[in-house]
Short mmCIF file of C-alpha atoms and ligand atoms in Angstrom, two decimals:
data_model
loop_
_atom_site.label_atom_id
_atom_site.label_comp_id
_atom_site.label_asym_id
_atom_site.label_seq_id
_atom_site.Cartn_x
_atom_site.Cartn_y
_atom_site.Cartn_z
CA MET H 1 0.00 0.00 0.00
CA SER H 2 2.67 2.52 0.92
CA GLY H 3 4.64 1.84 -2.21
CA GLU H 4 7.71 1.00 -0.13
CA LYS H 5 8.93 -2.10 -1.91
CA GLY H 6 9.05 -5.19 0.27
CA ARG H 7 7.68 -3.30 3.24
CA ILE H 8 4.79 -4.79 5.16
CA THR H 9 2.17 -2.10 5.55
CA GLU H 10 -1.18 -3.88 5.37
CA ILE H 11 -2.26 -6.65 7.70
CA THR H 12 -2.83 -8.88 4.67
CA ASP H 13 0.92 -8.57 3.91
CA LEU H 14 1.65 -10.46 7.14
CA PRO H 15 2.46 -14.14 6.71
CA GLY H 16 -0.46 -16.27 7.89
CA VAL H 17 -3.07 -13.56 7.36
CA GLY H 18 -5.43 -14.53 4.55
CA PRO H 19 -8.65 -12.74 3.68
CA SER H 20 -10.80 -14.48 6.32
CA THR H 21 -8.23 -14.00 9.10
CA ALA H 22 -7.85 -10.37 8.02
CA GLN H 23 -11.58 -9.88 8.30
CA LYS H 24 -11.65 -11.34 11.82
CA LEU H 25 -8.77 -9.08 12.86
CA VAL H 26 -10.36 -5.95 11.41
CA GLU H 27 -13.72 -6.71 13.01
CA ALA H 28 -12.03 -7.11 16.38
CA GLY H 29 -10.27 -3.76 16.00
CA PHE H 30 -6.84 -4.96 14.85
CA ALA H 31 -6.97 -3.17 11.52
CA SER H 32 -3.33 -2.16 11.23
CA VAL H 33 0.09 -3.79 11.60
CA GLU H 34 0.75 -1.33 14.44
CA ALA H 35 -2.39 -2.40 16.32
CA ILE H 36 -1.35 -6.05 16.06
CA ALA H 37 2.27 -5.37 17.03
CA VAL H 38 1.28 -3.81 20.34
CA ALA H 39 -1.26 -6.52 21.21
CA THR H 40 -0.56 -9.80 22.97
CA PRO H 41 -1.29 -13.11 21.22
CA GLN H 42 -3.83 -13.87 23.99
CA GLU H 43 -5.75 -10.65 23.32
CA ILE H 44 -5.93 -11.39 19.63
CA ALA H 45 -6.90 -15.03 20.09
CA THR H 46 -9.68 -14.11 22.52
CA ALA H 47 -11.08 -11.29 20.41
CA THR H 48 -10.95 -13.06 17.06
CA GLY H 49 -11.23 -16.80 17.69
CA ILE H 50 -7.90 -17.34 15.90
CA SER H 51 -5.86 -20.08 17.61
CA LEU H 52 -3.23 -18.96 20.10
CA PRO H 53 -0.23 -20.32 18.13
CA ALA H 54 -1.51 -18.64 14.94
CA ALA H 55 -2.06 -15.36 16.82
CA ALA H 56 1.46 -15.59 18.27
CA LYS H 57 2.90 -16.01 14.78
CA ILE H 58 0.98 -12.99 13.50
CA VAL H 59 2.05 -10.78 16.40
CA LYS H 60 5.69 -11.80 15.93
CA ALA H 61 5.52 -10.99 12.21
CA ALA H 62 3.88 -7.60 12.91
CA ARG H 63 6.61 -6.69 15.41
CA GLU H 64 9.36 -7.68 12.99
CA ALA H 65 7.65 -5.73 10.21
CA LEU H 66 7.65 -2.60 12.32
CA ASP H 67 11.25 -3.16 13.31
CA ILE H 68 10.51 -2.86 17.02
CA ARG H 69 13.91 -2.60 18.56
CA PHE H 70 16.04 -0.46 20.83
CA LYS H 71 17.43 2.83 19.62
CA THR H 72 20.45 4.44 21.17
CA ALA H 73 20.18 7.90 22.71
CA LYS H 74 22.51 9.06 19.94
CA GLU H 75 20.07 7.80 17.29
CA LEU H 76 17.27 9.63 19.09
CA LYS H 77 19.33 12.80 19.01
CA GLU H 78 20.05 12.38 15.30
CA GLU H 79 16.35 11.83 14.56
CA ARG H 80 15.55 14.98 16.49
CA LEU H 81 18.18 16.97 14.55
CA ARG H 82 16.54 15.96 11.25
CA VAL H 83 13.31 17.69 12.31
CA ARG H 84 12.76 20.99 10.50
CA LYS H 85 10.21 23.73 11.07
CA ILE H 86 7.79 25.81 9.02
CA THR H 87 6.86 29.29 10.21
CA THR H 88 3.15 29.99 10.77
CA GLY H 89 3.57 33.69 9.98
CA SER H 90 3.10 34.62 13.63
CA LYS H 91 6.16 34.79 15.91
CA ASN H 92 3.91 34.18 18.89
CA LEU H 93 2.48 31.00 17.41
CA ASP H 94 5.91 29.84 16.21
CA GLU H 95 7.30 30.29 19.71
CA LEU H 96 4.40 28.34 21.22
CA LEU H 97 5.20 25.49 18.81
CA GLY H 98 8.91 25.57 19.62
CA GLY H 99 9.88 27.35 16.40
CA GLY H 100 7.09 26.47 13.99
CA VAL H 101 5.22 23.46 12.65
CA GLU H 102 7.54 20.44 12.72
CA THR H 103 8.34 17.85 10.07
CA ASN H 104 8.29 14.12 10.94
CA THR H 105 5.11 14.46 12.95
CA ILE H 106 1.41 15.31 12.88
CA THR H 107 0.24 18.69 14.12
CA GLU H 108 -3.47 18.99 14.82
CA PHE H 109 -5.28 22.34 14.97
CA TYR H 110 -8.65 21.93 16.61
CA GLY H 111 -11.35 24.32 17.65
CA GLU H 112 -14.80 25.56 16.79
CA TYR H 113 -15.92 26.97 13.45
CA GLY H 114 -14.17 30.18 12.41
CA THR H 115 -11.18 29.87 14.72
CA GLY H 116 -8.68 30.02 11.85
CA LYS H 117 -7.87 26.36 11.20
CA THR H 118 -8.29 26.68 7.43
CA GLN H 119 -6.46 30.01 7.36
CA ILE H 120 -3.46 28.44 9.12
CA CYS H 121 -3.49 25.59 6.57
CA HIS H 122 -3.45 28.06 3.69
CA GLN H 123 -0.65 30.03 5.30
CA LEU H 124 1.52 26.96 5.90
CA SER H 125 1.02 25.84 2.27
CA VAL H 126 2.49 29.16 1.21
CA ASN H 127 5.18 29.39 3.90
CA VAL H 128 6.62 25.91 3.27
CA GLN H 129 7.70 27.33 -0.09
CA LEU H 130 9.79 30.07 1.48
CA PRO H 131 13.57 29.69 1.61
CA GLU H 132 14.92 28.23 4.85
CA ASP H 133 16.25 31.56 6.11
CA LYS H 134 12.70 32.92 5.95
CA GLY H 135 11.14 30.04 7.86
CA GLY H 136 10.24 27.76 4.96
CA LEU H 137 11.60 24.51 3.59
CA ASN H 138 11.87 25.56 -0.05
CA ALA H 139 9.35 22.81 -0.82
CA LYS H 140 5.81 22.13 -2.00
CA ALA H 141 2.54 21.33 -0.24
CA VAL H 142 -0.32 18.91 -0.72
CA TYR H 143 -3.75 20.15 0.37
CA ILE H 144 -6.42 17.51 0.97
CA ASP H 145 -9.66 19.46 1.16
CA THR H 146 -12.63 17.60 2.60
CA GLU H 147 -15.00 20.54 3.09
CA GLY H 148 -14.42 22.52 -0.09
CA THR H 149 -13.04 25.50 1.78
CA PHE H 150 -9.73 25.86 -0.11
CA ARG H 151 -9.47 29.24 -1.91
CA TRP H 152 -6.70 29.91 -4.46
CA GLU H 153 -7.49 33.63 -4.08
CA ARG H 154 -6.34 33.39 -0.48
CA ILE H 155 -3.10 31.70 -1.55
CA GLU H 156 -2.48 34.53 -4.01
CA GLN H 157 -3.02 37.10 -1.26
CA MET H 158 -0.84 35.29 1.29
CA ALA H 159 1.94 34.75 -1.27
CA LYS H 160 2.05 38.49 -1.88
CA GLY H 161 2.06 38.97 1.88
CA VAL H 162 5.33 37.03 2.23
CA GLY H 163 6.93 38.29 -0.97
CA LEU H 164 6.53 35.14 -3.07
CA ASP H 165 5.44 35.23 -6.71
CA PRO H 166 1.71 34.39 -6.44
CA ASP H 167 1.65 32.20 -9.58
CA ALA H 168 4.70 30.25 -8.45
CA ALA H 169 3.17 29.82 -4.99
CA MET H 170 -0.06 28.46 -6.50
CA GLU H 171 1.98 26.04 -8.65
CA GLY H 172 3.61 24.82 -5.46
CA ILE H 173 0.37 23.51 -3.96
CA TYR H 174 -1.28 20.28 -5.10
CA TRP H 175 -4.95 20.49 -4.17
CA ILE H 176 -7.37 17.59 -4.11
CA ARG H 177 -10.95 17.36 -2.92
CA ALA H 178 -11.59 14.20 -0.90
CA VAL H 179 -15.21 13.18 -1.51
CA ASN H 180 -15.54 10.65 1.30
CA SER H 181 -13.47 8.98 4.03
CA HIS H 182 -12.50 6.08 1.80
CA HIS H 183 -11.25 8.47 -0.86
CA GLN H 184 -9.41 10.48 1.77
CA MET H 185 -7.48 7.39 2.87
CA ALA H 186 -6.82 6.30 -0.71
CA ILE H 187 -5.29 9.72 -1.41
CA VAL H 188 -2.85 9.29 1.45
CA ASP H 189 -1.88 5.87 0.09
CA GLU H 190 -1.09 7.50 -3.24
CA LEU H 191 0.97 10.17 -1.53
CA PHE H 192 3.67 7.70 -0.54
CA ASP H 193 4.64 7.60 -4.22
CA LEU H 194 4.05 11.26 -5.03
CA VAL H 195 6.23 12.59 -2.21
CA LYS H 196 9.16 10.54 -3.48
CA LYS H 197 8.93 12.05 -6.95
CA ASP H 198 8.38 15.65 -5.94
CA ASN H 199 9.77 17.98 -3.32
CA ILE H 200 6.78 17.84 -0.96
CA LYS H 201 7.39 18.66 2.70
CA LEU H 202 3.89 19.52 3.90
CA VAL H 203 0.66 17.53 3.74
CA ILE H 204 -2.55 19.19 4.94
CA VAL H 205 -5.77 17.35 5.76
CA ASP H 206 -8.50 19.98 6.25
CA SER H 207 -10.51 18.56 7.90
CA LEU H 208 -9.34 15.21 9.19
CA THR H 209 -12.63 14.21 10.76
CA SER H 210 -15.59 15.70 8.85
CA HIS H 211 -16.21 12.78 6.48
CA PHE H 212 -15.75 10.22 9.24
CA ARG H 213 -18.26 12.04 11.44
CA ALA H 214 -20.81 12.40 8.66
CA GLU H 215 -20.51 8.78 7.51
CA PHE H 216 -20.43 7.18 10.96
CA PRO H 217 -22.78 9.26 13.11
CA GLY H 218 -23.75 8.58 16.68
CA ARG H 219 -22.70 6.17 19.34
CA GLU H 220 -23.65 3.05 17.44
CA ASN H 221 -20.97 3.79 14.82
CA LEU H 222 -18.37 5.01 17.24
CA ALA H 223 -16.20 1.88 17.22
CA MET H 224 -16.06 1.73 13.44
CA ARG H 225 -15.32 5.44 13.10
CA GLN H 226 -12.59 5.24 15.72
CA GLN H 227 -11.02 2.27 14.01
CA LEU H 228 -10.94 3.94 10.60
CA LEU H 229 -9.67 7.24 11.97
CA ASN H 230 -6.93 5.38 13.78
CA LYS H 231 -5.92 3.66 10.59
CA HIS H 232 -5.91 7.00 8.78
CA LEU H 233 -3.74 8.58 11.47
CA HIS H 234 -1.29 5.70 11.29
CA GLN H 235 -1.00 6.19 7.54
CA LEU H 236 -0.31 9.87 8.09
CA MET H 237 2.18 9.20 10.87
CA ARG H 238 4.08 6.79 8.65
CA LEU H 239 4.09 9.32 5.83
CA ALA H 240 5.47 11.96 8.20
CA GLU H 241 8.17 9.70 9.61
CA ILE H 242 9.33 7.86 6.50
CA HIS H 243 9.56 10.93 4.29
CA SER H 244 10.28 13.68 6.88
CA ILE H 245 7.07 15.51 6.11
CA ALA H 246 5.08 17.95 8.22
CA VAL H 247 1.52 16.63 8.40
CA VAL H 248 -1.06 19.18 9.52
CA VAL H 249 -4.65 18.18 10.24
CA THR H 250 -7.67 20.12 11.42
CA ASN H 251 -10.51 18.94 13.58
CA GLN H 252 -13.66 20.89 14.32
CA VAL H 253 -14.99 20.51 17.82
CA MET H 254 -17.77 22.02 19.88
CA ALA H 255 -16.80 25.13 21.80
CA ARG H 256 -18.84 24.59 24.94
CA PRO H 257 -16.78 22.54 27.39
CA ASP H 258 -19.92 21.00 28.91
CA VAL H 259 -20.98 19.71 25.51
CA PHE H 260 -17.42 18.77 24.63
CA TYR H 261 -16.84 16.72 27.76
CA GLY H 262 -20.40 15.72 28.46
CA ASP H 263 -21.14 14.00 25.20
CA PRO H 264 -18.37 11.70 24.05
CA THR H 265 -19.70 11.58 20.48
CA GLN H 266 -18.87 15.27 20.17
CA ALA H 267 -15.32 14.66 21.22
CA VAL H 268 -14.59 11.47 19.35
CA GLY H 269 -12.41 13.03 16.69
CA GLY H 270 -10.41 14.84 19.27
CA HIS H 271 -10.28 11.74 21.35
CA VAL H 272 -8.90 9.56 18.59
CA VAL H 273 -6.40 12.17 17.58
CA ALA H 274 -5.29 12.56 21.18
CA HIS H 275 -3.88 9.04 21.08
CA ALA H 276 -1.73 9.66 18.02
CA PRO H 277 1.72 11.06 18.53
CA GLY H 278 2.26 14.68 17.59
CA VAL H 279 1.29 18.16 18.65
CA ARG H 280 -2.26 19.30 19.38
CA VAL H 281 -3.13 22.98 19.26
CA TYR H 282 -6.47 24.22 20.58
CA LEU H 283 -7.76 27.42 18.93
CA LYS H 284 -10.25 29.80 20.48
CA LYS H 285 -11.80 33.07 19.28
CA SER H 286 -10.80 36.29 20.95
CA ARG H 287 -11.59 39.95 20.23
CA GLY H 288 -11.95 40.84 16.52
CA ASN H 289 -9.43 39.08 14.34
CA ARG H 290 -7.50 37.75 17.31
CA ARG H 291 -7.30 34.08 18.12
CA ILE H 292 -5.91 32.26 21.15
CA ALA H 293 -3.80 29.15 20.66
CA ARG H 294 -2.95 26.64 23.35
CA VAL H 295 -0.71 23.57 23.04
CA VAL H 296 -2.28 20.53 24.64
CA ASP H 297 -0.37 17.52 25.95
CA ALA H 298 2.94 17.95 24.12
CA PRO H 299 5.60 16.65 26.48
CA HIS H 300 8.45 18.46 24.70
CA LEU H 301 6.73 21.88 24.66
CA PRO H 302 6.00 24.11 27.63
CA GLU H 303 2.33 24.52 28.53
CA GLY H 304 1.02 27.90 27.56
CA GLU H 305 -1.18 30.12 25.46
CA THR H 306 -0.53 32.77 22.90
CA VAL H 307 -2.43 35.20 20.67
CA PHE H 308 -2.22 35.56 16.90
CA ALA H 309 -4.29 37.47 14.33
CA ILE H 310 -5.93 36.61 10.99
CA THR H 311 -5.26 39.58 8.70
CA GLU H 312 -5.86 40.35 5.04
CA TRP H 313 -2.29 39.15 4.35
CA GLY H 314 -2.60 36.05 6.44
CA ILE H 315 -1.55 34.82 9.88
CA ARG H 316 0.40 37.45 11.83
CA ASP H 317 1.12 38.63 15.36
CA PRO H 318 -1.57 40.97 16.69
CA GLU H 319 -0.86 44.70 16.25
P1 ADP G 401 -12.09 27.39 10.54
O1 ADP G 401 -11.39 26.65 9.44
O2 ADP G 401 -11.44 27.23 11.88
O3 ADP G 401 -13.56 27.15 10.59
P2 ADP G 401 -11.21 29.68 9.04
O4 ADP G 401 -9.79 29.32 9.01
O5 ADP G 401 -12.01 29.49 7.82
O6 ADP G 401 -11.94 28.95 10.26
O7 ADP G 401 -11.26 31.18 9.54
C1 ADP G 401 -12.26 32.01 9.15
C2 ADP G 401 -11.90 33.40 9.62
O8 ADP G 401 -10.73 33.86 8.91
C3 ADP G 401 -12.99 34.38 9.29
O9 ADP G 401 -13.84 34.47 10.39
C4 ADP G 401 -12.23 35.65 9.06
O10 ADP G 401 -12.14 36.31 10.28
C5 ADP G 401 -10.84 35.24 8.67
N1 ADP G 401 -10.56 35.51 7.26
C6 ADP G 401 -10.82 34.72 6.21
N2 ADP G 401 -10.46 35.30 5.05
C7 ADP G 401 -9.94 36.50 5.38
C8 ADP G 401 -9.39 37.61 4.63
N3 ADP G 401 -9.29 37.57 3.31
N4 ADP G 401 -8.96 38.67 5.32
C9 ADP G 401 -9.05 38.71 6.66
N5 ADP G 401 -9.56 37.71 7.41
C10 ADP G 401 -10.00 36.63 6.79
MG1 MG G 402 -12.11 25.28 8.05
#
């Protein structure tokens, strides 16, 4: 699926997993190689009815496929040094994020309608094209648009705002409309090939969750939705890690905390995303064009809030 030759990426690539075994695994919630690798053979046998020795074989294969092994502290340091950053256009927001939006991980912007999620996505698609000394990566962006809110006019405006040629900046963004959740996931599969052929360093999914919510509404579909979203996030995480890409996703949530925490169906997107590695940024409206951003559970970033503004030219610090 990923296009990485010889790499096991789908559960059906695992030895001993035929179509009927795959179906049992998926139905029990073990839809990805990652999910199997972190399970015990007992858990899988109990949940699927697969025999214990067969389950043990599958788990072993999944762990080998993912190359679960020790890394040295030096390797960790080297991985960390490979991480690069894209400016958001606001110094405040960059500082909150430890210098900008990072490659090799997923950054999620979540908040209610109108908080600037789509504006930030547009701005990053422009800014990734900037030279490195101006906070870019001298690279292109992919914009997966699930709500039809992408505007080339806005790209033109923001490009002018950072001194890029507007036509060149628009050429540097590959836009695609995802028509449903299945399509959305298929696009990410395709990306594993595209990013190798082109200089793409940013992948946007705006929004990550809207199709999944619309197609799997309510509590009765919660398990299925969660499973698919998890699979989607794993795809994106792999894309980010294998190809050193910044993946940015948005997620619309209810503003009222009582609704947000009281009704788990409202929070499911956020909940699923919370379990994926990466950085989560909560956005909130403030006075006029000001927005408040807060980083939520990022162990390597200090807790805190900051204020940025959405201007005619794009994302900036407030006046
Ligand atoms: P979300 O994706 O979180 O629902 P958006 O990113 O679409 O929200 O943000 C919408 C807000 O961005 C609008 O309320 C408006 O304040 C601001 N905005 C959009 N376009 C412009 C523009 N051309 N100039 C100034 N502000 C704009
Ligand atoms: Mg939006």
